[in-house]
Tab-separated table of N, CA, C and O in Angstrom:
chain	number	residue	atom	x	y	z
A	1319	MET	N	-85.764	5.814	-87.793
A	1319	MET	CA	-85.562	5.154	-86.403
A	1319	MET	C	-84.851	3.891	-86.531
A	1319	MET	O	-84.975	3.176	-87.528
A	1320	LYS	N	-84.028	3.648	-85.567
A	1320	LYS	CA	-83.229	2.341	-85.498
A	1320	LYS	C	-83.832	1.338	-84.588
A	1320	LYS	O	-84.717	1.861	-83.726
A	1321	PHE	N	-83.560	0.120	-84.700
A	1321	PHE	CA	-84.239	-0.921	-83.921
A	1321	PHE	C	-84.114	-0.707	-82.414
A	1321	PHE	O	-85.165	-0.736	-81.703
A	1322	PRO	N	-82.990	-0.398	-81.836
A	1322	PRO	CA	-82.877	-0.085	-80.485
A	1322	PRO	C	-83.806	1.068	-80.021
A	1322	PRO	O	-84.423	1.094	-78.865
A	1323	ASP	N	-83.951	2.088	-80.803
A	1323	ASP	CA	-84.772	3.192	-80.501
A	1323	ASP	C	-86.259	2.801	-80.445
A	1323	ASP	O	-86.926	3.229	-79.613
A	1324	ALA	N	-86.607	1.972	-81.397
A	1324	ALA	CA	-87.985	1.378	-81.394
A	1324	ALA	C	-88.359	0.594	-80.168
A	1324	ALA	O	-89.460	0.805	-79.514
A	1325	ILE	N	-87.437	-0.127	-79.772
A	1325	ILE	CA	-87.564	-0.935	-78.559
A	1325	ILE	C	-87.721	0.002	-77.309
A	1325	ILE	O	-88.551	-0.162	-76.461
A	1326	ARG	N	-86.736	0.969	-77.201
A	1326	ARG	CA	-86.757	1.747	-76.120
A	1326	ARG	C	-87.973	2.584	-76.079
A	1326	ARG	O	-88.580	2.734	-75.003
A	1327	LEU	N	-88.493	3.134	-77.140
A	1327	LEU	CA	-89.744	3.964	-77.184
A	1327	LEU	C	-90.868	3.103	-76.775
A	1327	LEU	O	-91.797	3.580	-76.073
A	1328	ALA	N	-90.990	1.933	-77.314
A	1328	ALA	CA	-92.119	0.997	-76.960
A	1328	ALA	C	-92.140	0.642	-75.483
A	1328	ALA	O	-93.233	0.596	-74.844
A	1329	THR	N	-90.950	0.387	-74.970
A	1329	THR	CA	-90.918	0.019	-73.502
A	1329	THR	C	-91.156	1.226	-72.580
A	1329	THR	O	-91.774	1.167	-71.534
A	1330	GLU	N	-90.542	2.348	-72.899
A	1330	GLU	CA	-90.652	3.462	-71.969
A	1330	GLU	C	-92.048	4.027	-72.025
A	1330	GLU	O	-92.452	4.553	-70.965
A	1331	THR	N	-92.717	3.909	-73.099
A	1331	THR	CA	-94.115	4.587	-73.139
A	1331	THR	C	-95.237	3.503	-73.040
A	1331	THR	O	-96.384	3.824	-73.018
A	1332	LEU	N	-94.773	2.223	-72.865
A	1332	LEU	CA	-95.739	1.113	-72.765
A	1332	LEU	C	-96.717	1.135	-73.994
A	1332	LEU	O	-97.879	0.791	-73.860
A	1333	ARG	N	-96.094	1.418	-75.190
A	1333	ARG	CA	-96.937	1.420	-76.443
A	1333	ARG	C	-96.126	0.491	-77.451
A	1333	ARG	O	-95.308	0.985	-78.222
A	1334	PRO	N	-96.619	-0.835	-77.508
A	1334	PRO	CA	-95.860	-1.650	-78.374
A	1334	PRO	C	-95.986	-1.328	-79.923
A	1334	PRO	O	-95.317	-1.882	-80.719
A	1335	HIS	N	-96.964	-0.582	-80.125
A	1335	HIS	CA	-97.176	-0.252	-81.532
A	1335	HIS	C	-95.983	0.430	-82.234
A	1335	HIS	O	-95.825	0.407	-83.474
A	1336	PHE	N	-95.129	1.119	-81.433
A	1336	PHE	CA	-93.907	1.708	-82.001
A	1336	PHE	C	-93.052	0.622	-82.643
A	1336	PHE	O	-92.457	0.774	-83.659
A	1337	LEU	N	-92.882	-0.495	-81.872
A	1337	LEU	CA	-92.160	-1.616	-82.413
A	1337	LEU	C	-92.805	-2.214	-83.543
A	1337	LEU	O	-92.095	-2.553	-84.560
A	1338	CYS	N	-94.029	-2.436	-83.508
A	1338	CYS	CA	-94.839	-2.949	-84.555
A	1338	CYS	C	-94.662	-2.162	-85.873
A	1338	CYS	O	-94.474	-2.714	-86.976
A	1339	LEU	N	-94.777	-0.868	-85.771
A	1339	LEU	CA	-94.603	-0.013	-86.944
A	1339	LEU	C	-93.155	-0.075	-87.549
A	1339	LEU	O	-93.021	-0.165	-88.702
A	1340	TYR	N	-92.218	-0.184	-86.658
A	1340	TYR	CA	-90.778	-0.315	-87.114
A	1340	TYR	C	-90.611	-1.625	-87.845
A	1340	TYR	O	-90.078	-1.614	-89.019
A	1341	LEU	N	-91.181	-2.633	-87.386
A	1341	LEU	CA	-90.994	-4.014	-87.981
A	1341	LEU	C	-91.780	-4.011	-89.331
A	1341	LEU	O	-91.273	-4.630	-90.305
A	1342	TYR	N	-92.977	-3.414	-89.422
A	1342	TYR	CA	-93.663	-3.314	-90.594
A	1342	TYR	C	-92.924	-2.579	-91.649
A	1342	TYR	O	-92.903	-2.929	-92.842
A	1343	GLU	N	-92.433	-1.429	-91.250
A	1343	GLU	CA	-91.654	-0.615	-92.231
A	1343	GLU	C	-90.350	-1.392	-92.625
A	1343	GLU	O	-89.972	-1.251	-93.871
A	1344	LEU	N	-89.718	-2.019	-91.734
A	1344	LEU	CA	-88.536	-2.839	-92.172
A	1344	LEU	C	-88.877	-3.960	-93.158
A	1344	LEU	O	-88.200	-4.155	-94.172
A	1345	ALA	N	-90.058	-4.648	-92.863
A	1345	ALA	CA	-90.408	-5.662	-93.844
A	1345	ALA	C	-90.752	-5.074	-95.213
A	1345	ALA	O	-90.327	-5.710	-96.190
A	1346	GLY	N	-91.274	-3.902	-95.187
A	1346	GLY	CA	-91.622	-3.298	-96.486
A	1346	GLY	C	-90.365	-2.827	-97.278
A	1346	GLY	O	-90.310	-3.061	-98.483
A	1347	GLU	N	-89.421	-2.298	-96.597
A	1347	GLU	CA	-88.151	-1.974	-97.169
A	1347	GLU	C	-87.373	-3.190	-97.645
A	1347	GLU	O	-86.792	-3.166	-98.781
A	1348	PHE	N	-87.416	-4.153	-96.868
A	1348	PHE	CA	-86.786	-5.424	-97.281
A	1348	PHE	C	-87.485	-6.015	-98.554
A	1348	PHE	O	-86.830	-6.444	-99.458
A	1349	SER	N	-88.712	-6.040	-98.529
A	1349	SER	CA	-89.394	-6.501	-99.636
A	1349	SER	C	-89.191	-5.662	-100.949
A	1349	SER	O	-88.979	-6.320	-102.051
A	1350	ALA	N	-88.976	-4.492	-100.816
A	1350	ALA	CA	-88.638	-3.506	-101.963
A	1350	ALA	C	-87.234	-3.947	-102.488
A	1350	ALA	O	-86.992	-3.999	-103.683
A	1351	PHE	N	-86.356	-4.093	-101.578
A	1351	PHE	CA	-84.990	-4.450	-101.928
A	1351	PHE	C	-84.980	-5.767	-102.625
A	1351	PHE	O	-84.286	-5.900	-103.700
A	1352	TYR	N	-85.622	-6.721	-102.096
A	1352	TYR	CA	-85.622	-8.187	-102.624
A	1352	TYR	C	-86.292	-8.174	-104.053
A	1352	TYR	O	-85.841	-8.966	-104.863
A	1353	THR	N	-87.190	-7.283	-104.292
A	1353	THR	CA	-87.841	-7.276	-105.562
A	1353	THR	C	-87.024	-6.603	-106.602
A	1353	THR	O	-86.916	-7.010	-107.671
A	1354	ALA	N	-86.273	-5.584	-106.192
A	1354	ALA	CA	-85.441	-4.734	-107.052
A	1354	ALA	C	-84.093	-5.363	-107.383
A	1354	ALA	O	-83.601	-5.226	-108.490
A	1355	ASP	N	-83.476	-6.052	-106.432
A	1355	ASP	CA	-82.136	-6.565	-106.632
A	1355	ASP	C	-82.045	-8.053	-106.357
A	1355	ASP	O	-82.535	-8.592	-105.353
A	1356	LYS	N	-81.323	-8.784	-107.247
A	1356	LYS	CA	-81.091	-10.182	-107.070
A	1356	LYS	C	-80.106	-10.341	-105.995
A	1356	LYS	O	-79.151	-9.604	-105.830
A	1357	VAL	N	-80.326	-11.454	-105.221
A	1357	VAL	CA	-79.404	-11.668	-104.112
A	1357	VAL	C	-78.220	-12.605	-104.621
A	1357	VAL	O	-77.028	-12.452	-104.368
A	1358	ALA	N	-78.593	-13.591	-105.316
A	1358	ALA	CA	-77.675	-14.599	-105.879
A	1358	ALA	C	-77.167	-14.096	-107.182
A	1358	ALA	O	-77.557	-14.549	-108.313
A	1359	VAL	N	-76.181	-13.164	-107.083
A	1359	VAL	CA	-75.421	-12.614	-108.336
A	1359	VAL	C	-74.110	-13.341	-108.493
A	1359	VAL	O	-73.662	-14.016	-107.553
A	1360	ASP	N	-73.488	-13.084	-109.675
A	1360	ASP	CA	-72.166	-13.743	-109.838
A	1360	ASP	C	-71.067	-13.129	-109.067
A	1360	ASP	O	-70.108	-13.876	-108.746
A	1361	ASP	N	-71.105	-11.882	-108.812
A	1361	ASP	CA	-70.036	-11.167	-108.160
A	1361	ASP	C	-70.110	-11.624	-106.688
A	1361	ASP	O	-71.030	-11.247	-105.940
A	1362	PRO	N	-69.012	-12.263	-106.055
A	1362	PRO	CA	-69.002	-12.802	-104.773
A	1362	PRO	C	-69.127	-11.723	-103.680
A	1362	PRO	O	-69.745	-11.876	-102.630
A	1363	ALA	N	-68.503	-10.575	-103.932
A	1363	ALA	CA	-68.483	-9.448	-102.976
A	1363	ALA	C	-69.989	-8.957	-102.770
A	1363	ALA	O	-70.438	-8.753	-101.607
A	1364	ILE	N	-70.571	-8.714	-103.886
A	1364	ILE	CA	-71.982	-8.193	-103.905
A	1364	ILE	C	-72.936	-9.295	-103.295
A	1364	ILE	O	-73.736	-8.958	-102.392
A	1365	ARG	N	-72.762	-10.503	-103.620
A	1365	ARG	CA	-73.594	-11.603	-103.176
A	1365	ARG	C	-73.416	-11.658	-101.531
A	1365	ARG	O	-74.362	-11.866	-100.925
A	1366	ALA	N	-72.210	-11.595	-101.125
A	1366	ALA	CA	-71.960	-11.714	-99.650
A	1366	ALA	C	-72.571	-10.583	-98.919
A	1366	ALA	O	-73.207	-10.765	-97.906
A	1367	ARG	N	-72.557	-9.354	-99.455
A	1367	ARG	CA	-73.163	-8.220	-98.868
A	1367	ARG	C	-74.642	-8.380	-98.759
A	1367	ARG	O	-75.387	-8.062	-97.687
A	1368	ARG	N	-75.207	-8.877	-99.887
A	1368	ARG	CA	-76.697	-8.947	-99.924
A	1368	ARG	C	-77.130	-10.148	-98.958
A	1368	ARG	O	-78.271	-9.943	-98.385
A	1369	LEU	N	-76.352	-11.162	-98.980
A	1369	LEU	CA	-76.728	-12.188	-98.043
A	1369	LEU	C	-76.687	-11.767	-96.584
A	1369	LEU	O	-77.409	-12.182	-95.715
A	1370	LEU	N	-75.711	-10.987	-96.207
A	1370	LEU	CA	-75.493	-10.442	-94.894
A	1370	LEU	C	-76.718	-9.530	-94.538
A	1370	LEU	O	-77.186	-9.541	-93.468
A	1371	LEU	N	-77.145	-8.754	-95.520
A	1371	LEU	CA	-78.279	-7.839	-95.382
A	1371	LEU	C	-79.568	-8.756	-95.065
A	1371	LEU	O	-80.309	-8.464	-94.081
A	1372	CYS	N	-79.803	-9.804	-95.849
A	1372	CYS	CA	-80.860	-10.742	-95.580
A	1372	CYS	C	-80.815	-11.388	-94.216
A	1372	CYS	O	-81.830	-11.437	-93.506
A	1373	ALA	N	-79.600	-11.786	-93.787
A	1373	ALA	CA	-79.507	-12.436	-92.521
A	1373	ALA	C	-79.703	-11.443	-91.368
A	1373	ALA	O	-80.431	-11.822	-90.369
A	1374	ARG	N	-79.192	-10.306	-91.490
A	1374	ARG	CA	-79.548	-9.316	-90.413
A	1374	ARG	C	-80.876	-8.851	-90.326
A	1374	ARG	O	-81.376	-8.647	-89.206
A	1375	THR	N	-81.537	-8.708	-91.470
A	1375	THR	CA	-82.957	-8.329	-91.512
A	1375	THR	C	-83.748	-9.499	-90.795
A	1375	THR	O	-84.724	-9.225	-90.019
A	1376	LEU	N	-83.449	-10.732	-91.100
A	1376	LEU	CA	-84.168	-11.879	-90.437
A	1376	LEU	C	-84.011	-11.851	-88.993
A	1376	LEU	O	-84.942	-11.985	-88.279
A	1377	VAL	N	-82.768	-11.589	-88.508
A	1377	VAL	CA	-82.534	-11.599	-87.084
A	1377	VAL	C	-83.370	-10.510	-86.366
A	1377	VAL	O	-83.947	-10.653	-85.385
A	1378	THR	N	-83.319	-9.305	-87.036
A	1378	THR	CA	-84.038	-8.149	-86.465
A	1378	THR	C	-85.555	-8.387	-86.454
A	1378	THR	O	-86.292	-8.173	-85.354
A	1379	LEU	N	-86.057	-8.965	-87.608
A	1379	LEU	CA	-87.523	-9.211	-87.583
A	1379	LEU	C	-87.913	-10.299	-86.538
A	1379	LEU	O	-88.886	-10.121	-85.887
A	1380	GLU	N	-87.139	-11.323	-86.521
A	1380	GLU	CA	-87.385	-12.429	-85.509
A	1380	GLU	C	-87.339	-11.880	-84.122
A	1380	GLU	O	-88.211	-12.195	-83.302
A	1381	THR	N	-86.283	-11.198	-83.803
A	1381	THR	CA	-86.192	-10.618	-82.437
A	1381	THR	C	-87.368	-9.691	-82.129
A	1381	THR	O	-87.942	-9.840	-80.996
A	1382	GLY	N	-87.682	-8.843	-83.012
A	1382	GLY	CA	-88.746	-7.906	-82.693
A	1382	GLY	C	-90.192	-8.673	-82.571
A	1382	GLY	O	-90.935	-8.411	-81.598
A	1383	LEU	N	-90.397	-9.629	-83.373
A	1383	LEU	CA	-91.603	-10.372	-83.239
A	1383	LEU	C	-91.692	-11.155	-81.944
A	1383	LEU	O	-92.693	-11.292	-81.237
A	1384	HIS	N	-90.515	-11.719	-81.633
A	1384	HIS	CA	-90.427	-12.546	-80.258
A	1384	HIS	C	-90.619	-11.584	-79.092
A	1384	HIS	O	-91.301	-11.915	-78.086
A	1385	LEU	N	-90.173	-10.400	-79.172
A	1385	LEU	CA	-90.391	-9.394	-78.135
A	1385	LEU	C	-91.891	-9.044	-77.928
A	1385	LEU	O	-92.388	-8.772	-76.928
A	1386	LEU	N	-92.618	-9.056	-79.065
A	1386	LEU	CA	-94.122	-8.856	-79.052
A	1386	LEU	C	-94.821	-10.066	-78.674
A	1386	LEU	O	-96.109	-10.033	-78.584
A	1387	GLY	N	-94.177	-11.204	-78.560
A	1387	GLY	CA	-94.817	-12.451	-78.033
A	1387	GLY	C	-95.397	-13.283	-79.244
A	1387	GLY	O	-96.267	-14.138	-79.154
A	1388	LEU	N	-94.823	-13.038	-80.463
A	1388	LEU	CA	-95.272	-13.738	-81.638
A	1388	LEU	C	-94.243	-14.720	-82.011
A	1388	LEU	O	-92.994	-14.390	-82.008
A	1389	ARG	N	-94.695	-15.867	-82.383
A	1389	ARG	CA	-93.822	-16.965	-82.896
A	1389	ARG	C	-93.598	-16.762	-84.400
A	1389	ARG	O	-94.569	-16.368	-85.116
A	1390	THR	N	-92.457	-17.174	-84.888
A	1390	THR	CA	-92.130	-17.025	-86.303
A	1390	THR	C	-92.137	-18.396	-86.919
A	1390	THR	O	-91.922	-19.399	-86.248
A	1391	LEU	N	-92.417	-18.417	-88.205
A	1391	LEU	CA	-92.367	-19.726	-88.886
A	1391	LEU	C	-90.869	-20.190	-89.077
A	1391	LEU	O	-89.997	-19.367	-89.381
A	1392	LYS	N	-90.683	-21.364	-88.982
A	1392	LYS	CA	-89.286	-21.943	-89.319
A	1392	LYS	C	-89.219	-22.290	-90.812
A	1392	LYS	O	-88.108	-22.245	-91.344
A	1393	ARG	N	-90.398	-22.545	-91.385
A	1393	ARG	CA	-90.374	-22.954	-92.735
A	1393	ARG	C	-91.750	-22.585	-93.389
A	1393	ARG	O	-92.758	-22.537	-92.692
A	1394	MET	N	-91.745	-22.291	-94.609
A	1394	MET	CA	-93.018	-21.951	-95.315
A	1394	MET	C	-93.275	-22.869	-96.516
A	1394	MET	O	-92.378	-23.215	-97.118
């Protein structure tokens, strides 16, 4: 499922758990990626792609959490 599909399903059925499940699975997938692959590698092309993946994941997670009415941390 893609992010827009999760939002649509959650809003059309009035069941926010669809969005929660999507975000939970996305966080798990990102965690697995981050554990398996270094982001700061020597190859600039690979580093750029991995940083872009990190940035887009962050935007998606923040957007989804804000739609659910949850505030995100700015710093940990």
